CSV table of C-alpha atoms in Angstrom, one decimal:
chain,number,residue,atom,x,y,z
A,1,GLN,CA,-10.9,-17.5,5.3
A,2,ALA,CA,-9.8,-19.1,2.1
A,3,PHE,CA,-7.7,-21.5,4.5
A,4,LYS,CA,-10.4,-22.0,6.9
A,5,ARG,CA,-13.0,-23.0,3.8
A,6,LEU,CA,-10.0,-25.6,2.8
A,7,ASN,CA,-9.6,-26.7,6.1
A,8,ARG,CA,-6.0,-25.8,5.9
A,9,ASP,CA,-3.7,-25.3,9.0
A,10,LEU,CA,-3.7,-21.2,9.5
A,11,LYS,CA,0.2,-21.9,10.5
A,12,ASP,CA,0.7,-22.6,6.6
A,13,ILE,CA,0.1,-18.8,6.1
A,14,ILE,CA,3.7,-17.1,6.8
A,15,ALA,CA,3.2,-13.4,7.8
A,16,VAL,CA,6.5,-11.3,7.6
A,17,THR,CA,7.1,-8.1,8.9
A,18,LEU,CA,10.6,-6.5,7.6
A,19,PRO,CA,11.2,-3.6,9.6
A,20,SER,CA,13.8,-0.9,8.6
A,21,LYS,CA,15.2,2.1,10.4
A,22,ILE,CA,12.3,4.0,9.6
A,23,THR,CA,9.3,1.7,10.6
A,24,SER,CA,7.4,3.2,13.6
A,25,GLN,CA,7.3,1.0,16.5
A,26,LYS,CA,3.2,1.4,16.6
A,27,THR,CA,3.0,0.1,13.1
A,28,LYS,CA,5.3,-3.0,13.9
A,29,SER,CA,3.6,-3.6,17.0
A,30,ASP,CA,0.2,-3.8,15.2
A,31,ALA,CA,1.6,-6.0,12.7
A,32,LEU,CA,3.0,-8.7,15.4
A,33,ILE,CA,-0.2,-8.5,17.5
A,34,LEU,CA,-2.3,-8.9,14.2
A,35,MET,CA,0.0,-12.1,13.2
A,36,GLU,CA,-0.5,-13.6,16.7
A,37,ARG,CA,-4.5,-13.1,17.1
A,38,LEU,CA,-5.0,-14.5,13.7
A,39,GLY,CA,-3.1,-17.8,14.5
A,40,VAL,CA,-0.7,-17.6,11.4
A,41,THR,CA,3.3,-18.2,11.3
A,42,SER,CA,4.8,-14.9,12.6
A,43,LEU,CA,8.4,-13.8,11.0
A,44,GLU,CA,10.2,-10.8,11.9
A,45,ILE,CA,13.4,-9.8,9.7
A,46,SER,CA,14.9,-6.4,10.1
A,47,ILE,CA,16.2,-5.1,6.8
A,48,LYS,CA,18.0,-2.2,8.3
A,49,ASP,CA,21.7,-3.7,8.1
A,50,GLN,CA,20.9,-5.2,4.3
A,51,VAL,CA,19.6,-1.9,3.4
A,52,ASP,CA,22.6,0.0,4.8
A,53,GLN,CA,25.2,-2.5,3.3
A,54,HIS,CA,23.4,-2.3,-0.2
A,55,LEU,CA,23.3,1.6,-0.3
A,56,LYS,CA,27.1,1.4,0.7
A,57,ASP,CA,28.0,-1.0,-2.1
A,58,ILE,CA,26.5,1.4,-4.9
A,59,ASN,CA,28.2,4.4,-3.1
A,60,HIS,CA,24.8,6.1,-1.9
A,61,GLU,CA,25.5,9.2,-0.2
A,62,GLY,CA,22.8,8.6,2.5
A,63,ASP,CA,20.2,11.1,1.9
A,64,PHE,CA,16.5,10.2,2.1
A,65,ASP,CA,16.0,10.4,-1.6
A,66,ILE,CA,14.2,8.0,-4.0
A,67,THR,CA,17.0,5.4,-4.0
A,68,TYR,CA,17.0,5.2,-0.1
A,69,GLU,CA,12.9,4.7,-0.2
A,70,ASN,CA,13.0,2.3,-3.2
A,71,ALA,CA,16.0,0.3,-1.6
A,72,GLN,CA,13.7,-0.5,1.3
A,73,ALA,CA,10.9,-1.9,-0.9
A,74,ARG,CA,13.3,-3.9,-3.1
A,75,MET,CA,15.0,-5.4,0.0
A,76,ARG,CA,11.7,-6.6,1.3
A,77,THR,CA,10.6,-8.3,-2.0
A,78,LEU,CA,14.0,-9.9,-2.3
A,79,ASN,CA,13.5,-11.4,1.4
A,80,LEU,CA,9.7,-12.3,0.6
A,81,MET,CA,10.6,-13.9,-2.9
A,82,ASN,CA,13.4,-16.1,-1.5
A,83,LEU,CA,11.2,-17.2,1.7
A,84,SER,CA,8.6,-18.2,-0.8
A,85,ASN,CA,11.4,-20.5,-2.5
A,86,LYS,CA,12.3,-21.8,0.8
A,87,TYR,CA,8.9,-22.8,1.9
A,88,ASN,CA,7.6,-23.7,-1.4
A,89,GLY,CA,4.8,-21.0,-1.4
A,90,PHE,CA,4.0,-17.8,-3.2
A,91,VAL,CA,4.2,-14.2,-2.3
A,92,LEU,CA,0.8,-12.4,-2.0
A,93,GLY,CA,0.8,-9.0,-3.2
A,94,THR,CA,-0.5,-5.9,-1.2
A,95,GLY,CA,-0.6,-3.0,-3.7
A,96,ASP,CA,-4.1,-2.0,-4.5
A,97,MET,CA,-5.7,-0.6,-7.7
A,98,SER,CA,-5.1,3.2,-6.6
A,99,GLU,CA,-1.7,2.5,-5.8
A,100,ILE,CA,-1.0,0.6,-9.1
A,101,ALA,CA,-2.8,3.6,-11.2
A,102,LEU,CA,-1.0,6.0,-9.6
A,103,GLY,CA,2.5,4.4,-9.5
A,104,TRP,CA,2.6,4.7,-6.0
A,105,MET,CA,4.8,1.4,-5.6
A,106,THR,CA,8.2,0.4,-6.3
A,107,PHE,CA,8.9,-1.3,-9.5
A,108,ASN,CA,10.5,-4.5,-8.7
A,109,GLY,CA,9.8,-3.8,-5.2
A,110,ASP,CA,6.0,-4.3,-3.9
A,111,HIS,CA,5.1,-4.1,-7.4
A,112,MET,CA,5.9,-7.7,-7.5
A,113,SER,CA,4.2,-10.9,-6.5
A,114,MET,CA,2.9,-14.2,-7.5
A,115,TYR,CA,-0.6,-13.1,-6.6
A,116,ASN,CA,-2.0,-9.9,-6.1
A,117,VAL,CA,-5.1,-10.1,-4.1
A,118,ASN,CA,-5.8,-6.4,-4.0
A,119,ALA,CA,-5.2,-5.4,-7.8
A,120,GLY,CA,-8.9,-5.0,-8.3
A,121,LEU,CA,-9.8,-2.9,-5.1
A,122,THR,CA,-9.3,0.7,-5.0
A,123,LYS,CA,-7.7,2.2,-1.6
A,124,THR,CA,-11.3,3.3,-0.3
A,125,TRP,CA,-12.6,0.1,-1.1
A,126,VAL,CA,-9.7,-1.7,0.9
A,127,GLN,CA,-10.5,0.8,3.9
A,128,THR,CA,-14.3,-0.1,3.8
A,129,LEU,CA,-13.4,-3.9,4.0
A,130,ILE,CA,-11.1,-3.4,6.9
A,131,LYS,CA,-13.6,-1.4,8.7
A,132,TYR,CA,-16.3,-4.3,7.9
A,133,HIS,CA,-14.0,-6.8,9.1
A,134,SER,CA,-13.3,-5.0,12.2
A,135,GLU,CA,-17.0,-5.1,13.0
A,136,ASN,CA,-18.0,-8.6,11.6
A,137,ASP,CA,-15.6,-11.4,11.1
A,138,TYR,CA,-12.6,-10.5,13.0
A,139,GLN,CA,-13.6,-8.8,16.2
A,140,ASN,CA,-10.7,-10.4,17.8
A,141,VAL,CA,-8.5,-7.9,16.2
A,142,SER,CA,-11.0,-5.1,15.9
A,143,ASP,CA,-8.5,-2.8,17.9
A,144,ILE,CA,-5.6,-3.4,15.8
A,145,LEU,CA,-7.7,-3.0,12.4
A,146,ILE,CA,-9.0,0.4,13.8
A,147,ASN,CA,-5.6,1.6,14.5
A,148,ILE,CA,-4.6,1.0,10.8
A,149,LEU,CA,-7.6,2.6,9.8
A,150,ASN,CA,-6.9,5.8,11.9
A,151,ARG,CA,-3.2,6.1,11.1
A,152,PRO,CA,-2.5,8.4,8.0
A,153,ILE,CA,-1.7,6.3,4.9
A,154,SER,CA,2.1,6.0,4.6
A,155,PRO,CA,4.7,3.6,3.0
A,156,GLU,CA,7.1,4.6,5.9
A,157,LEU,CA,10.0,4.7,3.8
A,158,LYS,CA,11.3,8.2,5.4
A,159,ASN,CA,10.4,10.0,8.6
A,160,ASP,CA,6.8,11.6,8.7
A,161,GLN,CA,5.9,10.5,5.5
A,162,SER,CA,2.1,10.9,4.3
A,163,THR,CA,1.1,9.4,1.1
A,164,GLU,CA,-1.8,11.9,0.7
A,165,ASP,CA,0.3,14.9,1.1
A,166,SER,CA,2.1,13.6,-1.9
A,167,ILE,CA,-0.7,12.6,-4.4
A,168,GLY,CA,-3.9,14.0,-2.9
A,169,LYS,CA,-6.6,12.5,-1.0
A,170,TYR,CA,-7.5,8.9,-2.2
A,171,GLU,CA,-11.3,9.8,-2.0
A,172,ILE,CA,-10.7,12.1,-4.6
A,173,ASN,CA,-8.1,9.9,-6.7
A,174,ASP,CA,-10.4,6.9,-6.6
A,175,PHE,CA,-13.3,9.2,-7.8
A,176,ILE,CA,-11.3,10.2,-10.8
A,177,LEU,CA,-10.2,6.6,-11.1
A,178,TYR,CA,-13.7,5.3,-11.4
A,179,HIS,CA,-15.1,8.1,-14.1
A,180,PHE,CA,-12.1,7.6,-16.0
A,181,LEU,CA,-12.0,3.7,-16.3
A,182,ALA,CA,-15.6,3.1,-15.9
A,183,SER,CA,-17.2,6.1,-17.8
A,184,GLY,CA,-14.3,6.8,-20.2
A,185,ALA,CA,-14.7,10.5,-18.7
A,186,GLU,CA,-11.8,13.0,-20.4
A,187,SER,CA,-9.9,15.2,-18.4
A,188,LYS,CA,-12.3,18.5,-18.8
A,189,LYS,CA,-15.3,16.5,-17.5
A,190,ILE,CA,-13.4,14.8,-14.5
A,191,THR,CA,-12.3,18.3,-13.6
A,192,TRP,CA,-15.8,19.6,-13.4
A,193,LEU,CA,-17.2,16.6,-11.6
A,194,ILE,CA,-14.6,16.7,-8.9
A,195,LYS,CA,-15.0,20.5,-8.7
A,196,GLU,CA,-18.6,20.1,-8.2
A,197,THR,CA,-18.7,16.8,-6.0
A,198,PHE,CA,-15.8,17.9,-3.4
A,199,ASP,CA,-16.4,21.5,-3.6
A,200,LEU,CA,-13.1,22.5,-4.9
A,201,LYS,CA,-12.1,25.6,-6.7
A,202,GLU,CA,-11.3,25.3,-10.3
A,203,GLU,CA,-7.3,25.7,-10.0
A,204,GLU,CA,-7.5,22.8,-7.0
A,205,ALA,CA,-9.7,20.5,-9.3
A,206,LEU,CA,-7.1,21.2,-12.0
A,207,VAL,CA,-4.2,20.2,-9.7
A,208,TYR,CA,-6.0,16.7,-9.0
A,209,THR,CA,-6.9,16.0,-12.5
A,210,ASN,CA,-3.3,17.0,-13.9
A,211,ARG,CA,-1.6,15.1,-11.4
A,212,PHE,CA,-3.9,11.8,-12.0
A,213,PHE,CA,-3.3,11.7,-15.5
A,214,ASP,CA,0.6,12.6,-15.4
A,215,ARG,CA,1.0,9.7,-13.0
A,216,PHE,CA,-1.5,7.3,-14.6
A,217,TYR,CA,0.2,7.6,-18.0
A,218,GLY,CA,3.7,8.1,-16.5
A,219,SER,CA,3.4,4.6,-14.8
A,220,GLN,CA,1.5,2.6,-17.2
A,221,PHE,CA,4.1,0.0,-17.6
């Protein structure tokens, strides 16, 4: 939309997919189709060999651990940053406010960009925007956007990975984030609010509250 308002050629937007060994075929296919239909420049760079070589260089044992996960994110950022130098452009960030608040992004990986367009939007708000655009401005990619919405949220850094299995439902985390940031609610009040709003047991509400604040303050860098 910004490029159209500036009468800029959409081919000046360089969209890059950086699949690894873990990337699902459906995710990669949707990304490539999305680029083609939007009329932007499309690049595909496999990071599998790059990641394998890097892990070999640091004598990593090959387990699917945090090192393996973050190596992929950091390798992607390395490629994107160097492409931005090559094309005299800048990297648009993808991390949203929910991911930033919960530390669900890789430091020196997708944590970094020249301009993060989603930093002020929660995950549920991003989902709402995707749904809106699928029904209005971008009907030519409606099927792809619906595919994205219906797929479990995942960084796809290891097999069968679901973000909400690790940090809980974004609907509840974003609810906590709002009442904490906008209203200054403390943990006791937040626990009561999510218990009543989402019909949770006391212990379930406490898990959400404690996990949120542990991650929020643990990731405040």
